[in-house]
XYZ file of C-alpha atoms in Angstrom:
733
model
C -18.894 -20.081 -4.651
C -18.627 -16.378 -6.517
C -18.674 -15.739 -9.653
C -15.461 -15.203 -11.131
C -14.463 -11.980 -12.490
C -11.537 -13.488 -13.797
C -13.497 -16.256 -15.360
C -15.835 -14.386 -16.946
C -12.673 -11.666 -18.634
C -11.217 -15.297 -20.073
C -14.090 -15.997 -21.506
C -14.765 -12.642 -23.167
C -11.390 -13.384 -24.738
C -12.015 -16.459 -26.373
C -10.608 -18.665 -23.829
C -12.014 -21.283 -21.577
C -13.824 -20.072 -18.316
C -13.332 -23.251 -16.127
C -10.911 -22.778 -13.804
C -10.544 -22.898 -10.581
C -7.322 -21.767 -9.968
C -8.295 -18.661 -11.200
C -11.738 -18.823 -8.793
C -9.988 -19.531 -5.988
C -7.398 -16.958 -6.255
C -9.820 -14.523 -6.309
C -11.974 -16.101 -3.208
C -8.816 -15.631 -1.112
C -8.389 -12.072 -2.506
C -11.871 -10.729 -2.340
C -12.957 -13.030 1.023
C -10.024 -13.065 2.960
C -7.339 -11.532 4.793
C -4.855 -14.248 3.290
C -1.879 -13.736 2.261
C -1.286 -15.099 -1.336
C 1.150 -16.216 -3.583
C 0.048 -16.596 -7.153
C 1.942 -18.698 -9.396
C 2.382 -20.245 -12.689
C 4.438 -21.432 -15.779
C 4.280 -18.178 -18.743
C 0.931 -17.109 -20.024
C -1.137 -18.769 -17.551
C -2.941 -15.509 -16.910
C -1.378 -13.787 -13.530
C -1.166 -10.542 -15.424
C -4.785 -11.001 -16.818
C -6.297 -11.311 -12.863
C -3.884 -8.604 -12.013
C -5.853 -6.036 -14.214
C -9.106 -7.635 -13.488
C -8.377 -7.139 -9.644
C -7.367 -3.887 -10.067
C -10.891 -2.697 -12.130
C -13.073 -5.179 -9.924
C -11.905 -4.985 -5.965
C -13.885 -2.945 -3.509
C -10.383 -3.293 -1.653
C -8.391 -0.668 -0.962
C -5.018 -1.511 -2.635
C -1.641 -0.666 -3.929
C 0.003 -2.314 -6.689
C 3.693 -2.076 -6.706
C 6.745 -3.645 -8.867
C 10.419 -4.379 -8.463
C 11.334 -2.093 -11.885
C 10.299 0.706 -13.524
C 9.049 -1.234 -16.731
C 7.588 -4.443 -14.430
C 5.828 -0.729 -12.872
C 4.598 0.364 -15.674
C 3.184 -2.798 -17.145
C 1.075 -3.042 -13.888
C 0.032 0.134 -14.139
C 1.522 1.009 -10.425
C 4.409 2.159 -8.925
C 7.631 0.689 -7.643
C 8.578 -0.834 -4.341
C 11.338 1.610 -4.377
C 9.009 4.705 -5.153
C 5.588 3.867 -2.555
C 8.022 3.327 -0.052
C 10.657 5.285 -0.412
C 13.161 3.340 0.352
C 16.683 3.666 -0.314
C 18.398 1.186 -3.299
C 20.815 -0.290 -0.008
C 20.328 -2.884 1.111
C 18.211 -3.433 4.016
C 19.355 -4.721 7.428
C 16.743 -6.027 9.491
C 15.960 -4.352 12.362
C 16.804 -0.984 11.774
C 15.163 2.397 10.008
C 15.640 4.418 7.490
C 14.621 7.454 9.567
C 17.806 9.414 10.098
C 18.468 12.832 9.717
C 20.571 11.478 6.814
C 18.193 10.086 5.193
C 15.694 12.840 5.677
C 13.986 12.005 2.251
C 12.570 8.726 3.175
C 10.747 10.563 5.642
C 6.497 10.129 4.986
C 4.464 13.365 4.916
C 0.875 12.887 6.383
C -0.729 12.097 3.334
C 1.614 9.264 2.516
C 0.559 7.812 6.107
C -3.193 8.609 6.036
C -2.727 6.625 3.080
C -0.772 3.880 4.427
C -3.143 3.381 7.397
C -6.079 2.758 4.882
C -5.032 0.316 2.340
C -6.600 -3.474 2.727
C -4.364 -5.545 -0.110
C -0.848 -4.873 -1.146
C 0.228 -6.679 -4.666
C 3.768 -7.051 -5.452
C 3.668 -8.015 -9.117
C 7.170 -9.847 -10.567
C 7.485 -11.496 -7.190
C 10.783 -13.680 -8.233
C 12.550 -11.010 -8.841
C 11.634 -8.780 -5.114
C 14.712 -9.474 -2.653
C 14.334 -10.865 1.058
C 15.767 -7.555 2.391
C 13.195 -5.393 0.591
C 10.313 -6.990 0.847
C 11.054 -6.734 4.691
C 11.699 -2.844 4.821
C 8.264 -3.050 3.145
C 7.435 -4.824 6.443
C 8.942 -2.599 8.696
C 6.984 0.603 6.797
C 3.848 -1.090 7.183
C 4.396 -2.080 11.030
C 5.936 1.694 12.028
C 3.346 3.982 10.427
C -0.143 1.244 10.471
C 1.034 1.074 14.717
C 0.893 -2.676 14.727
C 3.011 -5.870 15.363
C 1.668 -7.906 12.584
C 3.466 -9.038 9.553
C 3.322 -6.590 7.152
C 1.480 -3.924 9.610
C -1.940 -6.167 9.163
C -2.305 -5.635 5.657
C -3.341 -8.659 3.318
C -0.265 -9.450 0.719
C -0.582 -10.898 -2.683
C 2.824 -12.049 -4.537
C 2.625 -12.371 -8.075
C 5.106 -14.158 -9.915
C 6.820 -17.147 -11.221
C 10.326 -18.281 -9.532
C 11.034 -20.029 -12.444
C 11.357 -16.747 -14.493
C 14.223 -14.259 -13.716
C 15.754 -13.731 -10.149
C 16.915 -11.158 -7.909
C 19.685 -8.963 -8.257
C 22.436 -9.313 -5.765
C 26.250 -7.926 -5.885
C 27.968 -9.746 -4.302
C 29.399 -6.893 -1.619
C 25.514 -7.032 -0.737
C 25.226 -10.722 -0.722
C 28.017 -10.183 1.843
C 26.245 -7.714 4.243
C 22.994 -9.503 4.094
C 24.084 -13.498 4.288
C 24.338 -12.894 7.727
C 20.675 -12.118 8.077
C 18.814 -14.247 5.450
C 19.546 -17.662 4.122
C 18.938 -17.115 0.199
C 18.286 -13.864 -1.330
C 14.841 -14.154 -2.461
C 11.511 -13.411 -0.876
C 10.108 -16.516 0.358
C 13.561 -16.079 2.484
C 12.206 -12.767 4.286
C 11.940 -12.921 7.946
C 8.619 -11.309 8.098
C 6.848 -14.076 5.751
C 8.397 -16.425 8.037
C 5.962 -15.379 10.622
C 2.769 -15.909 8.962
C 0.601 -18.436 6.793
C 0.238 -17.781 3.471
C -1.193 -19.719 0.701
C 0.421 -20.596 -2.996
C -1.636 -21.177 -6.271
C -0.486 -22.529 -8.815
C -2.429 -21.568 -12.363
C -1.705 -25.083 -14.579
C -3.790 -24.278 -17.354
C -1.753 -22.153 -20.397
C -3.451 -19.482 -22.874
C -0.377 -18.276 -24.254
C 1.076 -21.849 -25.939
C -1.365 -24.757 -26.595
C 0.855 -27.080 -28.902
C 1.219 -30.160 -26.318
C 4.962 -31.169 -27.078
C 6.294 -27.407 -26.833
C 4.327 -27.302 -23.853
C 6.021 -30.111 -22.598
C 9.568 -28.675 -23.289
C 9.064 -25.474 -21.580
C 7.441 -27.798 -18.521
C 11.225 -29.976 -18.394
C 12.819 -26.610 -18.933
C 10.541 -24.861 -16.130
C 11.537 -28.033 -14.030
C 14.683 -28.647 -14.577
C 13.529 -32.189 -15.704
C 15.210 -31.620 -19.781
C 17.436 -34.676 -20.743
C 18.779 -35.576 -23.474
C 15.795 -35.744 -25.602
C 14.421 -33.343 -24.452
C 17.046 -31.019 -25.740
C 17.426 -33.051 -29.031
C 13.705 -32.367 -29.871
C 14.672 -28.417 -28.416
C 17.595 -28.254 -30.979
C 15.938 -29.203 -34.200
C 15.359 -25.593 -33.882
C 18.574 -24.552 -34.280
C 19.047 -22.850 -37.733
C 23.052 -21.401 -37.678
C 23.050 -19.369 -41.144
C 18.641 -18.534 -40.507
C 17.547 -15.605 -42.911
C 14.403 -14.614 -41.739
C 11.316 -14.490 -44.247
C 10.671 -11.261 -45.397
C 6.724 -11.760 -44.828
C 7.627 -12.757 -41.168
C 9.188 -10.539 -39.137
C 11.247 -12.298 -36.313
C 12.660 -10.708 -32.968
C 16.175 -11.774 -31.160
C 16.479 -12.509 -28.309
C 19.983 -12.032 -26.227
C 21.396 -12.171 -23.226
C 23.178 -9.469 -22.676
C 22.131 -5.509 -23.749
C 25.395 -4.684 -25.610
C 24.796 -8.034 -27.792
C 20.872 -6.411 -28.538
C 22.201 -3.257 -29.286
C 25.189 -3.493 -31.368
C 22.239 -5.762 -33.944
C 20.051 -3.418 -33.674
C 22.320 -0.696 -34.967
C 23.863 -1.852 -37.744
C 20.386 -3.834 -39.368
C 19.556 0.025 -39.237
C 22.519 1.320 -40.667
C 22.420 -1.972 -43.787
C 19.229 0.419 -44.496
C 19.534 2.655 -47.996
C 16.975 5.182 -46.405
C 17.030 8.658 -45.048
C 17.137 8.324 -41.338
C 14.237 10.492 -38.826
C 14.528 11.184 -35.442
C 12.209 11.641 -32.753
C 12.325 12.985 -29.235
C 10.402 12.026 -26.518
C 8.638 14.778 -24.497
C 8.958 14.721 -21.078
C 7.472 16.455 -18.549
C 7.409 16.507 -14.524
C 8.900 13.748 -12.763
C 9.939 10.612 -15.238
C 12.768 8.987 -13.454
C 15.323 7.903 -16.953
C 15.377 4.112 -15.919
C 11.326 4.046 -16.391
C 11.106 5.303 -19.605
C 9.636 3.130 -21.946
C 11.824 3.396 -25.183
C 14.592 5.493 -26.231
C 13.952 9.309 -25.414
C 15.885 10.211 -28.350
C 14.021 7.311 -31.777
C 16.122 6.773 -34.818
C 14.338 5.407 -37.710
C 13.781 4.230 -41.083
C 11.549 3.471 -43.665
C 12.485 -0.830 -43.792
C 13.353 -0.970 -39.844
C 11.902 -3.848 -37.908
C 10.163 -2.556 -34.821
C 7.959 -3.751 -32.251
C 4.777 -2.060 -30.246
C 5.435 -1.460 -26.619
C 1.824 -0.738 -25.746
C -1.423 -2.062 -25.824
C -3.222 0.299 -28.593
C -5.816 2.246 -26.077
C -8.166 3.047 -29.317
C -11.318 1.177 -30.489
C -9.626 -0.157 -33.203
C -7.011 -2.340 -31.000
C -5.057 -2.120 -33.973
C -1.864 -3.190 -32.098
C -0.232 -4.715 -28.728
C 2.571 -4.779 -26.853
C 5.123 -6.676 -28.358
C 3.589 -6.827 -31.765
C 6.454 -6.697 -34.748
C 5.709 -4.586 -37.628
C 8.305 -3.265 -40.515
C 7.536 0.630 -41.113
C 6.455 1.272 -44.537
C 6.987 5.065 -44.898
C 8.298 7.936 -42.572
C 8.862 10.785 -42.470
C 9.342 14.069 -39.789
C 5.671 14.123 -38.709
C 5.662 10.230 -38.419
C 5.546 6.973 -39.498
C 3.228 4.162 -40.660
C 4.025 0.513 -39.700
C 2.633 -2.894 -42.157
C 1.813 -5.747 -39.684
C 2.254 -9.143 -40.451
C -0.305 -10.321 -37.905
C -3.505 -7.823 -38.738
C -2.416 -7.531 -42.465
C -3.046 -4.124 -42.465
C -1.024 -0.746 -42.258
C -1.125 1.329 -39.306
C -0.390 4.862 -38.695
C 1.077 5.587 -35.562
C 0.586 8.173 -33.044
C 2.747 9.428 -30.346
C 1.369 7.487 -26.814
C 1.435 9.153 -23.247
C 3.001 7.030 -20.433
C 2.143 8.355 -17.026
C 4.670 8.208 -13.815
C 2.139 8.155 -10.851
C 2.361 8.294 -7.592
C -0.642 7.373 -5.105
C -2.543 10.019 -3.143
C -5.911 10.288 -0.726
C -8.395 12.589 -2.146
C -9.110 14.946 0.501
C -13.332 15.183 -0.306
C -14.238 11.769 -0.775
C -11.269 10.107 0.777
C -10.856 7.689 -2.173
C -6.975 6.568 -2.457
C -6.082 8.166 -6.424
C -3.039 8.019 -8.824
C -1.827 11.350 -8.937
C 0.537 11.922 -12.329
C 4.106 13.555 -11.516
C 5.354 13.041 -14.911
C 5.053 12.273 -18.465
C 6.700 10.179 -21.185
C 5.409 10.814 -25.161
C 6.623 9.615 -27.451
C 5.712 6.825 -30.481
C 5.198 3.815 -28.534
C 7.727 1.334 -30.862
C 12.071 0.727 -30.035
C 13.974 -0.972 -32.635
C 13.129 -4.783 -33.019
C 15.971 -6.808 -34.584
C 17.114 -8.001 -31.069
C 16.245 -7.074 -27.294
C 17.184 -8.714 -24.213
C 15.691 -11.663 -22.110
C 15.316 -9.516 -19.327
C 13.143 -6.831 -21.148
C 11.303 -9.788 -23.010
C 9.373 -10.976 -19.781
C 5.959 -10.552 -19.826
C 5.916 -10.219 -23.829
C 4.713 -12.499 -26.399
C 5.968 -13.068 -29.807
C 5.248 -15.475 -33.150
C 8.303 -15.716 -34.517
C 11.667 -14.979 -32.260
C 15.388 -16.237 -32.920
C 17.018 -16.945 -29.070
C 20.757 -16.809 -28.284
C 20.603 -18.014 -25.482
C 24.161 -20.368 -24.777
C 25.808 -17.739 -23.269
C 23.060 -17.284 -20.654
C 23.775 -16.509 -16.856
C 21.126 -16.850 -14.607
C 18.662 -18.477 -13.441
C 15.422 -18.869 -15.293
C 16.794 -17.115 -18.303
C 16.462 -20.122 -21.116
C 12.646 -20.409 -19.924
C 11.958 -16.930 -20.178
C 13.397 -16.446 -23.948
C 11.490 -19.982 -25.049
C 7.948 -19.097 -23.201
C 7.828 -16.227 -25.173
C 7.111 -18.066 -28.075
C 3.678 -19.177 -29.166
C 4.952 -21.987 -30.749
C 7.687 -24.343 -31.384
C 7.474 -23.408 -35.272
C 7.841 -20.336 -34.520
C 11.240 -20.707 -32.901
C 15.045 -20.513 -34.050
C 17.837 -21.249 -31.731
C 21.101 -19.832 -33.541
C 23.145 -21.225 -31.067
C 22.720 -24.697 -29.362
C 21.465 -25.615 -26.615
C 23.352 -27.772 -24.042
C 22.144 -28.999 -20.541
C 24.890 -26.130 -19.253
C 23.265 -23.572 -20.360
C 19.718 -24.127 -18.198
C 21.042 -22.297 -15.045
C 18.549 -23.726 -12.356
C 18.303 -22.660 -8.090
C 18.234 -25.835 -6.211
C 17.203 -23.547 -3.511
C 14.628 -22.120 -5.858
C 13.724 -25.885 -6.817
C 13.714 -27.127 -2.923
C 11.294 -24.457 -2.619
C 8.267 -24.913 -4.922
C 8.474 -28.750 -4.403
C 7.087 -27.740 -0.658
C 4.001 -25.206 -2.981
C 1.942 -27.859 -2.313
C 1.596 -27.796 0.886
C 0.288 -24.473 0.817
C -2.426 -24.677 -1.795
C -5.942 -24.627 -0.445
C -8.571 -26.634 -1.241
C -12.611 -25.781 -0.642
C -12.305 -26.846 2.438
C -9.605 -24.161 3.488
C -10.848 -21.621 1.688
C -14.413 -21.159 3.582
C -12.556 -22.152 6.829
C -10.558 -18.642 6.500
C -13.671 -17.082 4.741
C -15.147 -17.934 7.694
C -12.994 -17.237 9.768
C -12.433 -13.770 8.168
C -16.134 -12.811 8.996
C -15.712 -13.666 12.418
C -12.686 -11.715 13.415
C -13.627 -9.176 11.776
C -16.856 -9.321 13.303
C -15.132 -9.568 16.531
C -13.405 -6.212 16.263
C -15.666 -4.882 15.896
C -17.505 -5.121 19.088
C -14.157 -4.910 20.345
C -13.573 -1.980 23.002
C -10.171 -3.287 24.549
C -8.036 -0.432 23.081
C -10.772 2.509 23.809
C -10.125 0.500 27.477
C -6.627 0.988 27.104
C -6.354 4.515 25.566
C -8.580 5.902 28.393
C -6.238 4.160 30.705
C -3.276 6.060 29.510
C -4.409 9.259 29.804
C -5.522 8.123 33.175
C -1.759 7.451 33.622
C -0.440 10.432 32.075
C -2.964 12.698 34.754
C -1.481 10.733 37.367
C 2.330 11.134 36.488
C 2.220 14.524 35.275
C -0.587 16.827 36.715
C -1.194 15.687 40.059
C -4.372 17.019 41.259
C -5.030 20.046 38.068
C -7.913 17.381 36.893
C -9.528 15.491 39.089
C -12.914 16.047 37.684
C -11.618 14.747 34.655
C -9.756 11.717 35.870
C -12.939 10.967 38.094
C -14.776 10.976 35.526
C -12.615 8.700 33.266
C -12.421 6.375 35.899
C -15.681 6.289 36.069
C -16.733 5.338 32.300
C -13.634 3.051 32.397
C -15.994 1.137 34.521
C -18.499 1.439 32.255
C -16.267 0.647 29.539
C -15.995 -3.047 31.364
C -19.265 -3.668 32.689
C -21.370 -2.224 29.734
C -19.422 -2.913 26.921
C -17.042 -5.266 26.776
C -18.183 -7.931 29.154
C -21.521 -7.874 27.103
C -19.478 -8.159 24.387
C -18.071 -11.181 25.345
C -21.382 -12.499 26.090
C -22.710 -11.018 22.896
C -19.894 -13.245 20.530
C -21.659 -16.429 22.306
C -24.602 -15.354 20.577
C -23.393 -14.904 17.115
C -20.364 -17.500 17.207
C -22.746 -20.472 17.355
C -24.711 -19.282 14.251
C -21.561 -18.698 11.680
C -19.906 -21.799 13.043
C -23.947 -24.058 12.294
C -24.026 -22.209 9.102
C -23.038 -22.796 5.511
C -24.733 -19.410 4.487
C -23.981 -16.788 7.428
C -23.011 -13.968 5.661
C -26.948 -13.895 3.975
C -28.881 -15.358 7.540
C -31.522 -13.111 8.012
C -31.243 -14.062 12.130
C -27.616 -13.239 12.195
C -27.650 -9.852 10.621
C -30.399 -9.253 12.800
C -28.292 -9.887 15.509
C -25.956 -7.895 14.361
C -28.029 -4.981 14.009
C -29.372 -5.264 17.580
C -25.757 -5.774 18.710
C -24.700 -2.493 17.042
C -27.523 -0.491 18.490
C -26.877 -1.129 22.255
C -23.130 -0.803 21.979
C -23.540 2.558 20.210
C -25.775 3.582 22.943
C -23.793 2.318 25.624
C -20.331 4.111 23.919
C -22.158 7.249 23.290
C -21.568 8.841 26.549
C -18.135 8.270 27.277
C -17.534 9.364 23.254
C -19.237 12.583 24.308
C -17.143 13.296 26.907
C -13.448 11.876 25.598
C -14.525 14.222 22.356
C -14.019 17.308 24.697
C -11.334 15.699 26.476
C -8.511 18.784 26.408
C -5.225 19.336 28.662
C -3.364 22.098 29.022
C 0.703 22.077 29.864
C 3.791 24.494 29.598
C 5.966 21.831 29.142
C 6.112 21.119 25.159
C 7.144 17.416 25.384
C 4.704 16.864 27.644
C 2.236 18.600 25.169
C 3.397 16.155 22.919
C 2.875 13.110 24.881
C -0.717 14.232 25.898
C -1.961 15.101 22.274
C -0.896 12.465 20.759
C -2.242 9.980 23.844
C -5.684 11.923 23.706
C -5.748 12.153 19.932
C -6.372 8.267 19.710
C -8.357 7.815 22.020
C -10.670 10.272 20.398
C -9.716 9.114 16.657
C -11.266 5.192 18.422
C -14.010 6.411 20.333
C -15.153 8.101 16.830
C -14.384 5.287 14.271
C -15.387 2.768 16.804
C -19.525 5.046 16.854
C -19.614 5.815 13.171
C -18.953 2.335 12.264
C -21.485 0.614 14.394
C -24.006 3.502 13.549
C -23.708 2.169 9.937
C -23.517 -1.696 11.351
C -27.125 -0.763 12.829
C -28.381 0.739 9.776
C -27.004 -1.921 7.254
C -25.902 -4.723 8.765
C -22.700 -6.804 8.344
C -20.631 -7.475 4.799
C -16.694 -8.018 4.952
C -16.366 -5.941 1.645
C -19.122 -2.897 2.864
C -17.518 -2.817 6.305
C -13.978 -2.657 5.474
C -14.035 -0.283 2.679
C -16.416 2.088 5.700
C -13.836 1.510 8.054
C -10.667 2.827 6.333
C -13.353 5.791 5.083
C -14.370 6.602 8.974
C -10.882 6.378 9.749
C -9.609 9.240 6.935
C -12.489 11.085 7.667
C -12.148 11.538 11.361
C -8.735 11.847 11.439
C -9.447 14.132 8.785
C -11.567 16.258 11.228
C -9.288 16.021 13.913
C -5.697 17.970 11.971
C -5.801 20.929 9.496
C -5.289 19.527 5.896
C -2.382 22.238 4.749
C 0.811 23.650 6.353
C -0.598 27.104 6.359
C -4.049 26.177 8.570
C -2.190 24.271 10.221
C 0.631 26.964 11.745
C -2.716 29.527 12.107
C -4.476 26.730 14.514
C -0.950 26.822 16.028
C -0.602 30.434 16.565
C -4.304 31.444 16.893
C -5.931 28.624 18.612
C -5.641 28.261 22.603
C -6.598 24.838 23.915
C -9.068 25.292 27.143
C -8.706 21.967 29.221
C -11.699 20.270 29.997
C -11.867 20.399 34.075
C -12.274 24.740 32.317
C -15.513 25.684 34.007
C -15.230 29.479 32.464
C -13.647 29.466 28.988
C -14.015 32.677 28.159
C -11.865 33.963 30.909
C -9.513 31.262 30.689
C -8.530 32.373 27.001
C -8.545 36.140 28.316
C -6.040 35.658 31.246
C -4.209 33.048 28.176
C -4.055 36.176 25.514
C -2.802 38.025 28.360
C 0.182 35.845 29.779
C 1.043 35.511 25.864
C 1.189 39.188 25.496
C 3.491 39.975 28.674
C 5.579 36.747 27.835
C 6.192 38.493 24.283
C 7.053 41.988 25.812
C 9.316 40.361 28.514
C 11.212 37.871 26.304
C 10.412 35.376 28.805
C 8.465 31.963 28.431
C 4.538 31.942 29.075
C 5.329 30.001 32.344
C 7.132 32.767 34.006
C 4.744 34.804 33.807
C 1.933 32.693 35.571
C 2.326 29.319 35.964
C -0.137 26.256 33.997
C -1.592 25.504 38.050
C -2.296 28.892 38.822
C -4.157 29.134 35.579
C -6.664 27.069 36.143
C -6.750 28.127 39.444
C -7.634 31.893 38.345
C -9.908 30.653 36.262
C -12.104 28.444 38.044
C -11.803 29.836 41.275
C -12.061 33.467 39.877
C -10.442 35.939 42.861
C -11.720 39.187 42.866
C -8.843 40.468 45.230
C -4.601 40.530 45.831
C -6.098 38.451 49.176
C -7.845 36.055 47.400
C -5.428 35.498 44.653
C -2.991 34.647 47.393
C -5.103 31.113 48.173
C -4.126 30.167 44.273
C -1.888 27.389 43.929
C 1.454 28.887 42.675
C 0.046 32.344 43.160
C 3.319 33.561 45.297
C 4.290 37.254 46.736
C 6.230 38.230 43.717
C 4.118 37.124 40.865
C 1.092 38.750 42.611
C 2.745 42.193 43.043
C 4.458 42.164 39.538
C 0.986 40.745 37.679
C -1.804 40.672 40.126
C -3.242 44.118 39.202
C -3.942 42.721 35.650
C -5.060 40.084 35.855
C -7.883 41.333 38.617
C -8.609 43.522 36.161
C -9.270 40.572 33.930
C -11.488 38.449 36.370
C -13.442 41.561 37.248
C -14.855 42.565 33.692
C -15.792 38.732 33.804
C -17.489 38.481 36.879
C -19.399 41.570 36.532
C -20.158 40.968 32.404
C -21.557 37.401 33.715
C -23.445 38.797 36.847
C -20.857 36.546 38.972
C -19.104 36.723 42.126
C -16.021 35.118 43.176
C -15.736 32.096 44.786
C -13.229 32.771 47.257
C -13.041 35.006 50.843
C -11.030 37.356 50.952
C -8.161 36.268 53.252
C -8.558 37.405 56.879
């Protein structure tokens, strides 16, 4: 079993490292391509696992969340932002790539990034609608050119379905109900096409009181009986006045209630008010503001820190309550009950980032688009239950009588560390505990997707085997060669006979010396993988893989050399686009395969190392095949002349093409109206030195020769003289 980094992290925080669920989750993400739904009660380490993963995993990942606040807490981006999705409902099998929605079109950089990722993380998955998950699937399939669910990207979904549910307006559900049984993520059509594992974390780190945990579990599982509610309502204190030395926060169901409480409490303080305005630079959407843009505070105000202190002192944490003891126009000091110390609060910086590719290293990195600078606090006599998700409080007053959503009461109660630290301002009856039967039905089936040790070992072995088979699979190259041959047959007729013959021969070689041999080679390494528990470290297997990689690289090399020189010219722009796309796919496949085989021959084969190299090599190959900026792209398009691979005299071809372009510009005609492409090939390869010989060239009729023959003959004769060559055509008798 791999050492669990998660377990180490928990141990470093004073928590027990004995957590087999976390270990298994780690192995699934690191050593398989299996999708995973990581769930569990509040306070079971889901957030710790995610933060650990982003720091330690070698997989290329993107972290997303459904809301701005959740995305900031997860140190990622919102789903809508990264995938450039509108907020309108997504109807399956449709696209956002219309003229009206041009802003949803992806640039090449974003496309390259999407093609390179191994893992997509979605935090707070309980709040993600089914149609949003399918929209993500559609984007990934499209831009990764894959029919597999989510484009073959591994999916890690983190969240608790017993907490807050997705928001669906009535008019939206009227549209979506035609396609989905429920609005929850597990009704996604894409998700139903694949198997995904589920791991439910059971060990709770936030609460340690057994009685309190029992109450929370019964609320969460919709098993709160009369006795449970009676025990819970013992915390009902209608006229409760918090002790001066204990900072309580009130949790409410609606934002207006929290706002009114905070404004009333602040107004009751007989002290000068000071206002601090946030400094906002670049792009930082209002819905993602972590606190008020204009923050009004007084000495004596109760505030909550909304960010962890990243300094060495670790003076405060997200969710910690304190009181402002001194304040002026420059700032303020907060007294913390938790640590019994005064904290001079400094402004903090929040970053709104996007994922980009580093053109030099080809690594995924975050690029800051905007910043929000403000004091990391908000008034905290009261906040909404929705805003409390993900936070922990030592003392809280809960008003959940008017709860209106599934999971709301459980979220409120589970924010508290202890039962003694919780006060109910209103009694809770069974009607306040809203449960969704759909969710309950689904969660009852989770055990069916929970893997045991045998499942894990099987998935790890399958993934290793699958990646190895992909490495020694050459069928995609064969397909791309066949596509090029088909284009030659259908649109170029007899213009490229030598190139066509070369490709036909190489495809036969590809079949006999690579594809067929790869099948036989799989019979060598498959039994080793199947029969050994330590297959990945087997010296015999690694040696066979290295030798196999060496053989296939040698056999592919001459094919790749020809492929990389392929070039076709046509006056038909639509056809040119098709040809370019087809040849670029072939070149990219050959280049990446060659480099991967060479790397494997030198270094052997390990899963994480292979994934990293595959992504880096793909991105590098794509970068080498196209300009990196719009200006250089335009320059390339205007200056570079594509010389077909069939051309025997490239310099002569370029000279005639440049003359044709100049003549076309002077005459305000398309180049093919001067001389057709087929004639260019004949003129270049056969080099006629008289008009009589020129008439033997296909598509060189009398009118064309009379009009342009002298100019072309001048170019050809100069080339013949400079290179001491003679024409390949006799004079016409």
